[in-house]
Amino acid sequence: MTEDSGEPERYSLNDAPSVERSFATRTTDNSARFFLPHLKPGFRLLDCGCGPGSITIGLARAVEPGEVVGIDTSRGQIEAARRQAAVERTDNVRFEEASVYELPFEDESFDAVFANALLIHLSVPSKAVAEMRRVLKPGGVIGIRDADRGFDLRSPGTPLLTEMFDLWTRILVHNGASPFYARNQKQLLVEAGFDRVSATAFPLTYDTPDATRRNAAGTRNVFESLARTAIAQGWIDAARVELISNDISAWGENPAAFGLTLWFSAVGWRR
Ligand SMILES: C[S@@+](CC[C@H](N)C(=O)[O-])C[C@H]1O[C@@H](n2cnc3c(N)ncnc32)[C@H](O)[C@@H]1O
C-alpha cells in the first residue's frame, strides 16, 4: 500500500533485498537509452520509483549541471541511492521519500520526468502519469519503460515454468499491480494529454549459457520473493515452490534454453 495515496496496491518486491540489489545493476545505458536523446544539459529531471538510484545517477550526468531528483516510497531504497550518489560523487542529484501519486513538487517545475519499472507495480498507472504530467513544464518530456508480463517466454517450456509464470501474474494482480499495462503505454500517454507520443518495444533475449544461467538465477530470486505471498495465501506450499525453483535453474543449464522478456517504452511532450 502506498502511504496516504488511497491506492489499493502493495509493492510486490518489498522486503526482498537480493532483488533490490539486482536493480542496482541497471544503468541509463541498459534501461534509459530511449530517453537520453530527449535530454539536454541544464534540465531539471524527476525519476519516479528510482529504487537504488543507479539509473537516476546516470540521468544526472546526462543533464549536468541541471538538478535531478529521485523519489521512491521505500526509505531503504532512498538511503541506498543517497549512499551510491555519495560514492560516485554526483552532487547534482538528490533523493526523497515520496509516492508518485502525490509528488511533493510544484506544478510545472521539471523539464523531464521518468519512470522505469514503476508503473507495472501500480493499480492505476494513469493516475501516476497524470501526477507526473502535473509537475512537468509545458514543453517538458515524459519517458516511461516497463516489461509486459504477457510476453515472457522460456523455451523449452515445461508445465512447471508455465505454473511459475501463471503464479507470478496472479501474485502481481493480487497485489494490485498492472502486469499487462505496458503494451498500452502509447494510449496511456495520449489519453493523459501528451503530444507527439511515440512508443516502442525492446526484446531482451537470453541465449548464451551465461545469459540463460544468469537469467535463471534472477528469475528464481524474484519468483521466490513473490512466492511468499502465494504461500501466505495458501495457493502453493514451500515444497512446490522449491520444485518450480529447481525447474527454473534446470532451464538455465539447458544448452537448448532460450528466453525472452519484452520491454516497452514511450515518450511524449506536455503541451
Ligand atoms: C522494480 S523497482 C524499479 C527501481 C528503478 N526504477 C529501476 O528500474 O531499477 C520499483 C520501485 O518503485 C518503488 N515504488 C513502488 N510504489 C511506488 C509509488 N507509489 N511511488 C514511488 N515509488 C514506488 C519501489 O519501492 C521500488 O523501489
Short mmCIF file of C-alpha atoms in Angstrom, two decimals, residues 98-224:
data_model
loop_
_atom_site.label_atom_id
_atom_site.label_comp_id
_atom_site.label_asym_id
_atom_site.label_seq_id
_atom_site.Cartn_x
_atom_site.Cartn_y
_atom_site.Cartn_z
CA ALA A 98 7.56 10.18 -1.75
CA SER A 99 4.83 8.48 -3.76
CA VAL A 100 4.37 9.09 -7.47
CA TYR A 101 0.66 9.52 -6.70
CA GLU A 102 1.40 12.61 -4.57
CA LEU A 103 4.56 14.28 -5.73
CA PRO A 104 5.77 16.90 -3.23
CA PHE A 105 6.63 19.36 -6.01
CA GLU A 106 5.08 22.47 -7.54
CA ASP A 107 3.13 22.34 -10.79
CA GLU A 108 5.27 22.77 -13.91
CA SER A 109 8.60 22.51 -12.10
CA PHE A 110 10.50 19.85 -14.14
CA ASP A 111 11.76 19.72 -17.74
CA ALA A 112 11.67 15.90 -17.81
CA VAL A 113 10.02 13.11 -15.79
CA PHE A 114 10.96 9.45 -15.98
CA ALA A 115 9.87 6.11 -14.54
CA ASN A 116 11.48 2.72 -15.16
CA ALA A 117 9.80 -0.43 -13.85
CA LEU A 118 7.39 1.52 -11.64
CA LEU A 119 4.02 1.77 -13.38
CA ILE A 120 3.70 -2.03 -13.73
CA HIS A 121 3.53 -2.20 -9.92
CA LEU A 122 0.65 0.30 -9.67
CA SER A 123 -3.07 -0.34 -9.78
CA VAL A 124 -3.77 2.97 -11.52
CA PRO A 125 -0.87 3.84 -13.86
CA SER A 126 -2.99 6.64 -15.39
CA LYS A 127 -3.24 8.39 -12.03
CA ALA A 128 0.54 8.29 -11.64
CA VAL A 129 1.02 9.60 -15.19
CA ALA A 130 -1.40 12.48 -14.51
CA GLU A 131 0.63 13.43 -11.43
CA MET A 132 3.89 13.19 -13.42
CA ARG A 133 2.32 15.47 -16.04
CA ARG A 134 1.28 17.99 -13.37
CA VAL A 135 4.89 18.62 -12.36
CA LEU A 136 6.13 18.87 -15.97
CA LYS A 137 6.64 22.30 -17.52
CA PRO A 138 4.77 22.95 -20.78
CA GLY A 139 7.06 21.54 -23.48
CA GLY A 140 8.55 19.08 -20.95
CA VAL A 141 9.13 15.42 -21.81
CA ILE A 142 7.97 12.20 -20.10
CA GLY A 143 9.63 8.79 -20.53
CA ILE A 144 8.22 5.51 -19.18
CA ARG A 145 9.52 1.96 -19.52
CA ASP A 146 8.28 -1.41 -18.29
CA ALA A 147 8.15 -5.08 -19.19
CA ASP A 148 4.77 -6.53 -20.17
CA ARG A 149 4.35 -9.88 -18.42
CA GLY A 150 2.19 -11.20 -21.26
CA PHE A 151 5.23 -11.70 -23.49
CA ASP A 152 7.52 -13.73 -21.22
CA LEU A 153 8.85 -16.81 -22.94
CA ARG A 154 11.13 -19.61 -21.77
CA SER A 155 11.88 -22.37 -24.28
CA PRO A 156 11.86 -25.33 -23.99
CA GLY A 157 8.72 -24.79 -21.91
CA THR A 158 7.71 -27.10 -19.08
CA PRO A 159 4.49 -27.37 -17.07
CA LEU A 160 6.36 -26.06 -14.01
CA LEU A 161 7.62 -22.97 -15.90
CA THR A 162 4.04 -22.31 -17.07
CA GLU A 163 2.87 -22.70 -13.48
CA MET A 164 5.54 -20.22 -12.36
CA PHE A 165 4.50 -17.51 -14.83
CA ASP A 166 0.80 -18.05 -14.02
CA LEU A 167 1.54 -17.72 -10.32
CA TRP A 168 3.78 -14.70 -10.89
CA THR A 169 0.93 -12.90 -12.70
CA ARG A 170 -1.61 -13.99 -10.09
CA ILE A 171 0.55 -12.53 -7.29
CA LEU A 172 1.06 -9.23 -9.15
CA VAL A 173 -2.68 -8.92 -9.76
CA HIS A 174 -3.41 -9.87 -6.14
CA ASN A 175 -1.04 -7.08 -5.06
CA GLY A 176 -2.93 -4.61 -7.24
CA ALA A 177 -0.28 -4.34 -9.97
CA SER A 178 -0.84 -3.91 -13.74
CA PRO A 179 1.28 -6.69 -15.34
CA PHE A 180 -0.14 -6.17 -18.87
CA TYR A 181 -0.36 -2.37 -19.00
CA ALA A 182 2.93 -1.75 -20.85
CA ARG A 183 1.57 -2.69 -24.29
CA ASN A 184 -0.84 0.28 -23.84
CA GLN A 185 1.77 2.91 -22.93
CA LYS A 186 1.09 4.96 -26.05
CA GLN A 187 -2.63 5.06 -25.26
CA LEU A 188 -1.82 5.94 -21.64
CA LEU A 189 0.23 9.00 -22.63
CA VAL A 190 -2.15 10.12 -25.39
CA GLU A 191 -5.14 9.91 -23.03
CA ALA A 192 -3.18 11.82 -20.36
CA GLY A 193 -2.89 14.71 -22.84
CA PHE A 194 0.69 14.32 -24.08
CA ASP A 195 1.64 15.37 -27.62
CA ARG A 196 3.92 13.69 -30.17
CA VAL A 197 3.72 10.40 -28.26
CA SER A 198 5.84 7.57 -29.60
CA ALA A 199 6.19 4.04 -28.28
CA THR A 200 8.50 1.15 -28.97
CA ALA A 201 9.46 -2.26 -27.63
CA PHE A 202 12.84 -3.87 -26.90
CA PRO A 203 13.21 -7.64 -26.68
CA LEU A 204 15.67 -8.86 -24.09
CA THR A 205 16.76 -12.33 -25.12
CA TYR A 206 18.68 -14.95 -23.17
CA ASP A 207 20.57 -17.29 -25.43
CA THR A 208 24.19 -17.94 -24.40
CA PRO A 209 24.90 -20.33 -21.48
CA ASP A 210 26.00 -17.39 -19.37
CA ALA A 211 22.85 -15.36 -20.18
CA THR A 212 20.41 -18.23 -19.55
CA ARG A 213 22.18 -19.13 -16.29
CA ARG A 214 22.11 -15.51 -15.06
CA ASN A 215 18.50 -15.06 -16.16
CA ALA A 216 17.50 -18.27 -14.38
CA ALA A 217 19.20 -17.09 -11.18
CA GLY A 218 17.46 -13.69 -11.35
CA THR A 219 14.08 -15.22 -12.22
CA ARG A 220 14.40 -17.72 -9.37
CA ASN A 221 15.28 -14.92 -6.99
CA VAL A 222 12.24 -12.82 -7.93
CA PHE A 223 9.94 -15.86 -8.01
CA GLU A 224 10.99 -16.98 -4.52
#
